mmCIF file of C-alpha atoms in Angstrom:
data_model
loop_
_atom_site.group_PDB
_atom_site.id
_atom_site.type_symbol
_atom_site.label_atom_id
_atom_site.label_comp_id
_atom_site.label_asym_id
_atom_site.label_seq_id
_atom_site.Cartn_x
_atom_site.Cartn_y
_atom_site.Cartn_z
ATOM 1 C CA MET A 1 -18.095 81.107 -68.631
ATOM 2 C CA VAL A 2 -19.920 78.092 -67.077
ATOM 3 C CA ASN A 3 -16.899 75.929 -69.377
ATOM 4 C CA LYS A 4 -14.304 77.430 -67.257
ATOM 5 C CA PHE A 5 -16.129 76.682 -63.824
ATOM 6 C CA GLN A 6 -16.475 73.217 -64.885
ATOM 7 C CA LYS A 7 -13.261 72.672 -66.173
ATOM 8 C CA GLU A 8 -11.570 74.543 -63.053
ATOM 9 C CA LEU A 9 -14.069 72.000 -60.883
ATOM 10 C CA SER A 10 -12.621 69.247 -62.606
ATOM 11 C CA SER A 11 -9.840 69.911 -61.985
ATOM 12 C CA TYR A 12 -9.937 70.586 -57.758
ATOM 13 C CA VAL A 13 -11.887 66.976 -57.951
ATOM 14 C CA ASP A 14 -9.102 65.100 -60.330
ATOM 15 C CA GLU A 15 -6.313 67.071 -57.750
ATOM 16 C CA GLU A 16 -8.674 66.133 -54.518
ATOM 17 C CA GLU A 17 -8.563 62.545 -55.752
ATOM 18 C CA LEU A 18 -5.668 62.277 -56.040
ATOM 19 C CA THR A 19 -4.748 63.681 -52.802
ATOM 20 C CA PHE A 20 -3.668 60.995 -49.935
ATOM 21 C CA THR A 21 -3.082 61.187 -46.334
ATOM 22 C CA LYS A 22 -0.702 59.174 -44.300
ATOM 23 C CA GLU A 23 -3.576 57.164 -42.717
ATOM 24 C CA ASP A 24 -5.203 56.736 -46.503
ATOM 25 C CA ARG A 25 -2.018 55.277 -47.213
ATOM 26 C CA GLU A 26 -1.958 52.702 -44.475
ATOM 27 C CA GLN A 27 -5.587 51.763 -44.724
ATOM 28 C CA THR A 28 -4.905 50.712 -48.527
ATOM 29 C CA ILE A 29 -1.561 48.957 -47.277
ATOM 30 C CA GLN A 30 -3.869 47.090 -44.733
ATOM 31 C CA LYS A 31 -6.514 45.913 -47.264
ATOM 32 C CA ILE A 32 -4.000 45.354 -49.915
ATOM 33 C CA ARG A 33 -2.511 42.617 -47.254
ATOM 34 C CA ASN A 34 -6.158 41.844 -46.138
ATOM 35 C CA GLN A 35 -6.641 40.928 -49.465
ATOM 36 C CA LYS A 36 -3.817 38.732 -50.093
ATOM 37 C CA THR A 37 -4.098 36.970 -47.055
ATOM 38 C CA THR A 38 -7.534 36.152 -47.790
ATOM 39 C CA GLN A 39 -7.065 34.826 -51.608
ATOM 40 C CA HIS A 40 -3.675 32.774 -49.758
ATOM 41 C CA ASN A 41 -6.373 31.369 -47.427
ATOM 42 C CA ASN A 42 -9.035 30.747 -49.990
ATOM 43 C CA LYS A 43 -5.944 29.081 -52.547
ATOM 44 C CA GLY A 44 -5.179 26.892 -49.180
ATOM 45 C CA SER A 45 -8.679 25.691 -48.403
ATOM 46 C CA TYR A 46 -8.918 24.775 -52.133
ATOM 47 C CA THR A 47 -5.400 22.617 -51.776
ATOM 48 C CA ARG A 48 -6.167 21.187 -48.324
ATOM 49 C CA PRO A 49 -9.392 18.681 -49.286
ATOM 50 C CA ILE A 50 -7.041 17.694 -52.537
ATOM 51 C CA MET A 51 -4.216 16.496 -51.076
ATOM 52 C CA PRO A 52 -5.800 13.364 -49.306
ATOM 53 C CA ILE A 53 -7.631 12.705 -52.185
ATOM 54 C CA MET A 54 -4.537 12.703 -54.325
ATOM 55 C CA ALA A 55 -2.852 10.533 -51.650
ATOM 56 C CA THR A 56 -5.988 8.277 -51.385
ATOM 57 C CA LEU A 57 -5.641 7.656 -55.301
ATOM 58 C CA ALA A 58 -1.827 6.782 -55.511
ATOM 59 C CA VAL A 59 -2.831 4.449 -53.028
ATOM 60 C CA LEU A 60 -5.443 2.420 -54.974
ATOM 61 C CA VAL A 61 -3.371 2.113 -58.347
ATOM 62 C CA LEU A 62 -0.076 0.772 -56.142
ATOM 63 C CA ALA A 63 -2.352 -1.179 -54.336
ATOM 64 C CA ILE A 64 -3.968 -2.511 -57.911
ATOM 65 C CA ALA A 65 -0.578 -2.533 -59.702
ATOM 66 C CA LEU A 66 0.489 -4.870 -56.840
ATOM 67 C CA ILE A 67 -2.555 -7.383 -56.423
ATOM 68 C CA PRO A 68 -1.670 -9.447 -59.499
ATOM 69 C CA SER A 69 2.162 -9.967 -58.581
ATOM 70 C CA LEU A 70 0.392 -11.063 -54.984
ATOM 71 C CA ILE A 71 -2.061 -13.612 -56.492
ATOM 72 C CA VAL A 72 0.297 -15.393 -58.123
ATOM 73 C CA ASN A 73 3.156 -15.326 -55.510
ATOM 74 C CA GLU A 74 0.268 -16.922 -53.493
ATOM 75 C CA ARG A 75 -0.683 -19.820 -56.070
ATOM 76 C CA ILE A 76 2.868 -20.751 -56.647
ATOM 77 C CA ASN A 77 2.948 -21.147 -52.910
ATOM 78 C CA THR A 78 -0.009 -22.908 -52.577
ATOM 79 C CA LYS A 79 1.396 -25.157 -55.360
ATOM 80 C CA SER A 80 5.053 -25.907 -53.794
ATOM 81 C CA ASP A 81 3.232 -26.347 -50.197
ATOM 82 C CA SER A 82 0.613 -29.330 -52.505
ATOM 83 C CA VAL A 83 4.019 -30.473 -53.923
ATOM 84 C CA ILE A 84 5.653 -30.731 -50.797
ATOM 85 C CA THR A 85 2.688 -31.893 -48.729
ATOM 86 C CA SER A 86 2.150 -34.661 -51.560
ATOM 87 C CA SER A 87 5.658 -35.870 -51.792
ATOM 88 C CA GLU A 88 5.135 -36.573 -47.715
ATOM 89 C CA ASN A 89 1.953 -38.538 -47.823
ATOM 90 C CA GLU A 90 3.229 -40.620 -50.819
ATOM 91 C CA GLU A 91 6.322 -42.260 -49.074
ATOM 92 C CA GLY A 92 4.771 -45.560 -47.063
ATOM 93 C CA PHE A 93 6.513 -47.975 -44.367
ATOM 94 C CA SER A 94 6.727 -51.478 -44.101
ATOM 95 C CA VAL A 95 5.950 -54.429 -41.488
ATOM 96 C CA LEU A 96 7.716 -57.922 -41.635
ATOM 97 C CA LEU A 97 5.467 -59.825 -38.991
ATOM 98 C CA MET A 98 6.736 -63.254 -37.812
ATOM 99 C CA GLY A 99 5.081 -66.042 -36.772
ATOM 100 C CA GLU A 100 6.896 -68.019 -33.928
ATOM 101 C CA ASP A 101 7.083 -71.741 -33.172
ATOM 102 C CA ALA A 102 7.908 -71.205 -29.861
ATOM 103 C CA THR A 103 8.460 -74.917 -29.303
ATOM 104 C CA ARG A 104 11.203 -75.299 -31.836
ATOM 105 C CA HIS A 105 12.312 -71.561 -31.432
ATOM 106 C CA ARG A 106 11.466 -70.885 -35.372
ATOM 107 C CA ASN A 107 10.437 -68.597 -37.409
ATOM 108 C CA PRO A 108 8.150 -70.413 -40.246
ATOM 109 C CA PHE A 109 5.902 -67.659 -40.645
ATOM 110 C CA ASN A 110 7.563 -64.634 -42.397
ATOM 111 C CA LEU A 111 5.526 -61.940 -44.064
ATOM 112 C CA LEU A 112 6.366 -58.724 -45.359
ATOM 113 C CA LEU A 113 3.786 -55.881 -45.978
ATOM 114 C CA THR A 114 4.489 -52.445 -47.160
ATOM 115 C CA PHE A 115 1.656 -49.598 -46.845
ATOM 116 C CA HIS A 116 0.826 -47.204 -49.428
ATOM 117 C CA PRO A 117 -1.687 -44.942 -47.446
ATOM 118 C CA ASP A 118 -2.009 -42.595 -50.308
ATOM 119 C CA LYS A 119 -3.354 -45.039 -52.499
ATOM 120 C CA GLU A 120 -4.737 -47.505 -49.866
ATOM 121 C CA ASN A 121 -2.744 -50.369 -51.098
ATOM 122 C CA VAL A 122 -0.672 -53.194 -48.977
ATOM 123 C CA LYS A 123 1.902 -55.396 -51.022
ATOM 124 C CA VAL A 124 2.064 -59.143 -48.909
ATOM 125 C CA VAL A 125 5.434 -60.906 -50.359
ATOM 126 C CA THR A 126 4.851 -64.497 -48.044
ATOM 127 C CA PHE A 127 8.863 -65.788 -47.676
ATOM 128 C CA PRO A 128 9.264 -69.467 -47.896
ATOM 129 C CA ARG A 129 11.110 -71.342 -44.701
ATOM 130 C CA ASP A 130 13.504 -72.478 -46.904
ATOM 131 C CA LEU A 131 14.551 -69.679 -48.517
ATOM 132 C CA TYR A 132 18.050 -69.130 -48.674
ATOM 133 C CA VAL A 133 19.585 -65.920 -47.266
ATOM 134 C CA ASP A 134 22.507 -63.954 -45.872
ATOM 135 C CA ARG A 135 22.136 -64.206 -41.977
ATOM 136 C CA TYR A 136 22.846 -61.122 -39.413
ATOM 137 C CA ASN A 137 22.282 -60.947 -35.750
ATOM 138 C CA ALA A 138 20.455 -57.931 -34.039
ATOM 139 C CA ASP A 139 23.555 -55.612 -34.135
ATOM 140 C CA GLY A 140 23.794 -56.401 -38.111
ATOM 141 C CA GLU A 141 26.586 -58.691 -38.552
ATOM 142 C CA LYS A 142 26.809 -61.203 -41.404
ATOM 143 C CA PHE A 143 27.657 -64.438 -41.138
ATOM 144 C CA GLU A 144 26.780 -67.684 -43.080
ATOM 145 C CA LYS A 145 23.770 -68.553 -45.584
ATOM 146 C CA THR A 146 21.508 -70.278 -44.076
ATOM 147 C CA LYS A 147 16.972 -71.120 -44.442
ATOM 148 C CA LEU A 148 15.265 -68.197 -43.068
ATOM 149 C CA LEU A 149 13.281 -70.449 -41.188
ATOM 150 C CA HIS A 150 15.736 -70.960 -38.820
ATOM 151 C CA VAL A 151 17.007 -67.080 -38.228
ATOM 152 C CA GLY A 152 15.492 -67.211 -35.483
ATOM 153 C CA ALA A 153 16.974 -70.140 -33.821
ATOM 154 C CA TYR A 154 20.413 -68.449 -34.175
ATOM 155 C CA ALA A 155 19.405 -65.017 -32.866
ATOM 156 C CA PRO A 156 15.682 -65.147 -30.463
ATOM 157 C CA ASN A 157 15.801 -60.859 -31.238
ATOM 158 C CA PRO A 158 13.405 -60.163 -33.954
ATOM 159 C CA GLU A 159 15.936 -57.724 -34.820
ATOM 160 C CA ALA A 160 17.885 -60.240 -36.387
ATOM 161 C CA SER A 161 14.788 -61.639 -38.892
ATOM 162 C CA VAL A 162 14.115 -58.052 -39.452
ATOM 163 C CA ILE A 163 17.909 -56.908 -40.647
ATOM 164 C CA THR A 164 18.248 -60.384 -42.121
ATOM 165 C CA VAL A 165 14.766 -59.724 -44.725
ATOM 166 C CA SER A 166 15.798 -55.753 -45.051
ATOM 167 C CA ASN A 167 19.366 -56.982 -46.414
ATOM 168 C CA TYR A 168 17.890 -59.542 -48.219
ATOM 169 C CA LEU A 169 15.528 -57.018 -50.111
ATOM 170 C CA ASP A 170 17.326 -54.047 -49.892
ATOM 171 C CA ILE A 171 14.423 -51.979 -48.724
ATOM 172 C CA PRO A 172 14.261 -50.319 -44.818
ATOM 173 C CA ILE A 173 11.853 -52.225 -42.557
ATOM 174 C CA ASP A 174 10.099 -49.792 -39.835
ATOM 175 C CA TYR A 175 8.341 -52.377 -37.859
ATOM 176 C CA TYR A 176 8.105 -55.528 -37.165
ATOM 177 C CA ALA A 177 5.436 -57.616 -35.370
ATOM 178 C CA LEU A 178 6.112 -61.652 -33.254
ATOM 179 C CA MET A 179 3.074 -63.801 -32.758
ATOM 180 C CA PRO A 180 2.391 -67.220 -32.003
ATOM 181 C CA MET A 181 1.687 -69.187 -35.050
ATOM 182 C CA GLU A 182 -0.685 -71.347 -33.727
ATOM 183 C CA GLU A 183 -2.598 -68.041 -32.907
ATOM 184 C CA ILE A 184 -2.521 -67.215 -36.986
ATOM 185 C CA PHE A 185 -3.870 -70.804 -37.580
ATOM 186 C CA GLN A 186 -6.610 -69.990 -35.008
ATOM 187 C CA LEU A 187 -7.843 -67.632 -36.947
ATOM 188 C CA LEU A 188 -7.797 -69.126 -40.596
ATOM 189 C CA GLY A 189 -9.492 -71.719 -38.698
ATOM 190 C CA ILE A 190 -7.311 -74.135 -39.128
ATOM 191 C CA ASP A 191 -6.076 -76.894 -36.269
ATOM 192 C CA ASN A 192 -5.290 -80.092 -38.080
ATOM 193 C CA LYS A 193 -1.771 -80.622 -37.684
ATOM 194 C CA SER A 194 -0.956 -82.207 -41.286
ATOM 195 C CA LYS A 195 -2.901 -79.201 -42.799
ATOM 196 C CA ILE A 196 -0.526 -76.572 -41.022
ATOM 197 C CA ASN A 197 2.327 -78.707 -41.987
ATOM 198 C CA GLU A 198 1.095 -78.671 -45.863
ATOM 199 C CA ILE A 199 0.260 -74.984 -46.399
ATOM 200 C CA GLU A 200 3.887 -73.698 -44.430
ATOM 201 C CA GLU A 201 5.622 -76.097 -46.713
ATOM 202 C CA GLN A 202 3.183 -74.646 -50.099
ATOM 203 C CA ASN A 203 3.711 -71.254 -48.152
ATOM 204 C CA SER A 204 0.048 -70.574 -48.624
ATOM 205 C CA ILE A 205 -0.571 -68.940 -46.013
ATOM 206 C CA ALA A 206 -0.915 -65.123 -47.484
ATOM 207 C CA ASN A 207 -3.575 -66.690 -50.115
ATOM 208 C CA LEU A 208 -5.294 -67.395 -47.583
ATOM 209 C CA LEU A 209 -5.627 -64.000 -45.406
ATOM 210 C CA LYS A 210 -6.589 -62.899 -48.531
ATOM 211 C CA LYS A 211 -8.982 -65.740 -49.961
ATOM 212 C CA ASP A 212 -10.753 -65.342 -46.403
ATOM 213 C CA GLN A 213 -10.434 -61.507 -45.870
ATOM 214 C CA LYS A 214 -8.828 -62.248 -42.527
ATOM 215 C CA PHE A 215 -6.245 -59.146 -43.144
ATOM 216 C CA PRO A 216 -7.983 -56.964 -40.786
ATOM 217 C CA GLU A 217 -8.174 -59.325 -38.118
ATOM 218 C CA LEU A 218 -4.847 -60.535 -38.817
ATOM 219 C CA ILE A 219 -3.627 -56.704 -37.772
ATOM 220 C CA GLU A 220 -5.488 -56.098 -34.797
ATOM 221 C CA LEU A 221 -4.081 -59.606 -33.680
ATOM 222 C CA ILE A 222 -0.807 -57.784 -34.190
ATOM 223 C CA SER A 223 -1.755 -54.902 -30.634
ATOM 224 C CA HIS A 224 -2.001 -57.988 -28.427
ATOM 225 C CA HIS A 225 2.013 -59.217 -29.361
ATOM 226 C CA GLN A 226 5.548 -57.824 -29.107
ATOM 227 C CA THR A 227 5.591 -55.063 -31.551
ATOM 228 C CA ASN A 228 6.959 -51.788 -32.360
ATOM 229 C CA LEU A 229 4.286 -50.610 -33.929
ATOM 230 C CA THR A 230 3.228 -46.838 -32.775
ATOM 231 C CA GLU A 231 -0.118 -45.940 -32.456
ATOM 232 C CA ASP A 232 -0.187 -43.791 -35.088
ATOM 233 C CA VAL A 233 1.111 -46.317 -37.502
ATOM 234 C CA PHE A 234 -1.066 -49.069 -35.998
ATOM 235 C CA ASN A 235 -4.454 -46.594 -36.182
ATOM 236 C CA GLN A 236 -3.017 -46.096 -39.826
ATOM 237 C CA MET A 237 -2.915 -49.337 -40.612
ATOM 238 C CA GLU A 238 -6.533 -49.800 -39.519
ATOM 239 C CA MET A 239 -8.544 -47.356 -40.595
ATOM 240 C CA LYS A 240 -8.209 -47.364 -44.480
ATOM 241 C CA PRO A 241 -9.729 -49.830 -46.423
ATOM 242 C CA TYR A 242 -6.859 -51.440 -47.590
ATOM 243 C CA GLN A 243 -6.746 -53.548 -50.893
ATOM 244 C CA TYR A 244 -4.389 -56.422 -50.374
ATOM 245 C CA ASP A 245 -2.003 -57.696 -53.499
ATOM 246 C CA ILE A 246 -0.315 -60.624 -52.945
ATOM 247 C CA ILE A 247 3.048 -61.166 -54.605
ATOM 248 C CA GLN A 248 3.357 -64.604 -55.982
ATOM 249 C CA LEU A 249 7.038 -65.910 -55.548
ATOM 250 C CA GLU A 250 6.661 -69.454 -57.092
ATOM 251 C CA GLU A 251 7.743 -68.685 -60.716
ATOM 252 C CA GLY A 252 10.934 -66.780 -59.556
ATOM 253 C CA LEU A 253 12.050 -69.746 -57.044
ATOM 254 C CA ASN A 254 14.363 -72.613 -57.580
ATOM 255 C CA ASP A 255 15.211 -75.648 -55.854
ATOM 256 C CA ILE A 256 18.757 -76.172 -54.464
ATOM 257 C CA PHE A 257 20.739 -78.294 -52.588
ATOM 258 C CA VAL A 258 23.935 -77.435 -50.331
ATOM 259 C CA ASN A 259 25.866 -79.703 -48.515
ATOM 260 C CA GLU A 260 23.307 -82.181 -48.912
ATOM 261 C CA ILE A 261 20.725 -80.186 -47.560
ATOM 262 C CA TYR A 262 17.785 -78.686 -49.327
ATOM 263 C CA TYR A 263 16.790 -74.907 -49.757
ATOM 264 C CA VAL A 264 14.964 -72.612 -52.113
ATOM 265 C CA GLU A 265 16.375 -69.559 -53.571
ATOM 266 C CA LEU A 266 14.907 -66.533 -56.182
ATOM 267 C CA GLU A 267 16.068 -66.143 -59.065
ATOM 268 C CA SER A 268 18.558 -63.068 -59.523
ATOM 269 C CA SER A 269 16.605 -61.468 -62.358
ATOM 270 C CA PHE A 270 12.823 -61.803 -60.659
ATOM 271 C CA LEU A 271 14.859 -60.994 -56.856
ATOM 272 C CA GLU A 272 16.192 -57.101 -58.592
ATOM 273 C CA LYS A 273 12.382 -56.991 -59.571
ATOM 274 C CA LEU A 274 10.979 -57.458 -56.728
ATOM 275 C CA ARG A 275 13.408 -55.074 -54.856
ATOM 276 C CA ASN A 276 12.344 -52.416 -57.448
ATOM 277 C CA ASP A 277 9.100 -52.945 -57.355
ATOM 278 C CA LEU A 278 8.741 -53.254 -53.229
ATOM 279 C CA GLN A 279 11.358 -49.743 -53.054
ATOM 280 C CA ASN A 280 8.817 -48.088 -55.718
ATOM 281 C CA HIS A 281 5.429 -48.754 -53.477
ATOM 282 C CA ILE A 282 7.532 -47.266 -50.287
ATOM 283 C CA GLY A 283 9.003 -44.817 -52.435
ATOM 284 C CA ARG A 284 12.307 -45.428 -50.837
#
C-alpha cells in the first residue's frame, strides 16, 4: 500500500516538474539569452586587452627587423658624405705674385704659390725673369714668344701675366697679386742695388723668403696691394701654419739664344713633370 502511494506521488511530482506554463517558458528563454550575453561580454572583455598587446608586439618586431637596415643605410650615407667632403676639401688653389718694377714697366718677380689647405702645404715656383714663354694678352690671345719679364710691359693688366703663366704650366691660376718690387726687398732687408740685381739674375728670392721665414709677412703684404683674392681665401692663407716647399728649376733650365737675345727655357721632360706635380697638388 505504501509502495503504491510512493509510486503515485513520484509520478505526480514528475508530471508537475514537466509541466511549463507560458510564463515559465518566457522566463527560461530570457535566462538563456542573459547567459549568452554574459558569456559574449566576458569573451569580449578578455579579447579587448589582448588586441592592443598584440599590435604593440607586432610594431616592436617590425622595428627590430628594420633597425639593422637603417643602421647600415646611415653608415653608408655617412661614409658617402665623408668622401664628398674630403674630396671637396682636398682641392687646392693657386696664386701668382708679381713684383712690379714701375720705372721700367716690367715684372722681374713672378712667384707661383699652390696651396693645399688639408695638408697645410704650399709649393713655391719662382720663374726666371728671362724664361722663354708664349705671350698672351688679357683676352687670351696668343702672341710671339718673349721673356716672361716683358709680358707686363706689353700689357699692364695683370691678367696678361696670369694667362701667360697659366698656359705655360697648363694649370688654372685662381688669384693674383701685384706689388712693388722694392717692398719685397724691404721685407728681406735688402736695399743694395747690386745685391738686388744678383738676386734677380739668380732667381733666388724664394729661397731667401724661406730662409728668413718671411712668407707669412709676404702674404700679409698682399692685402695692401692690387689683388683679386677674396677675404675667405686670404684668411685660409694666413691662419694655417703652412709648410713652404721651394721647387728648384735650375737643374731643368737651359741657356738659349734667339736672334742673338739671351733666354732660358725648361727642358720638355722637366716642364712636363713640373706641370703634373702642380696639377696633382691642387687637385686639378
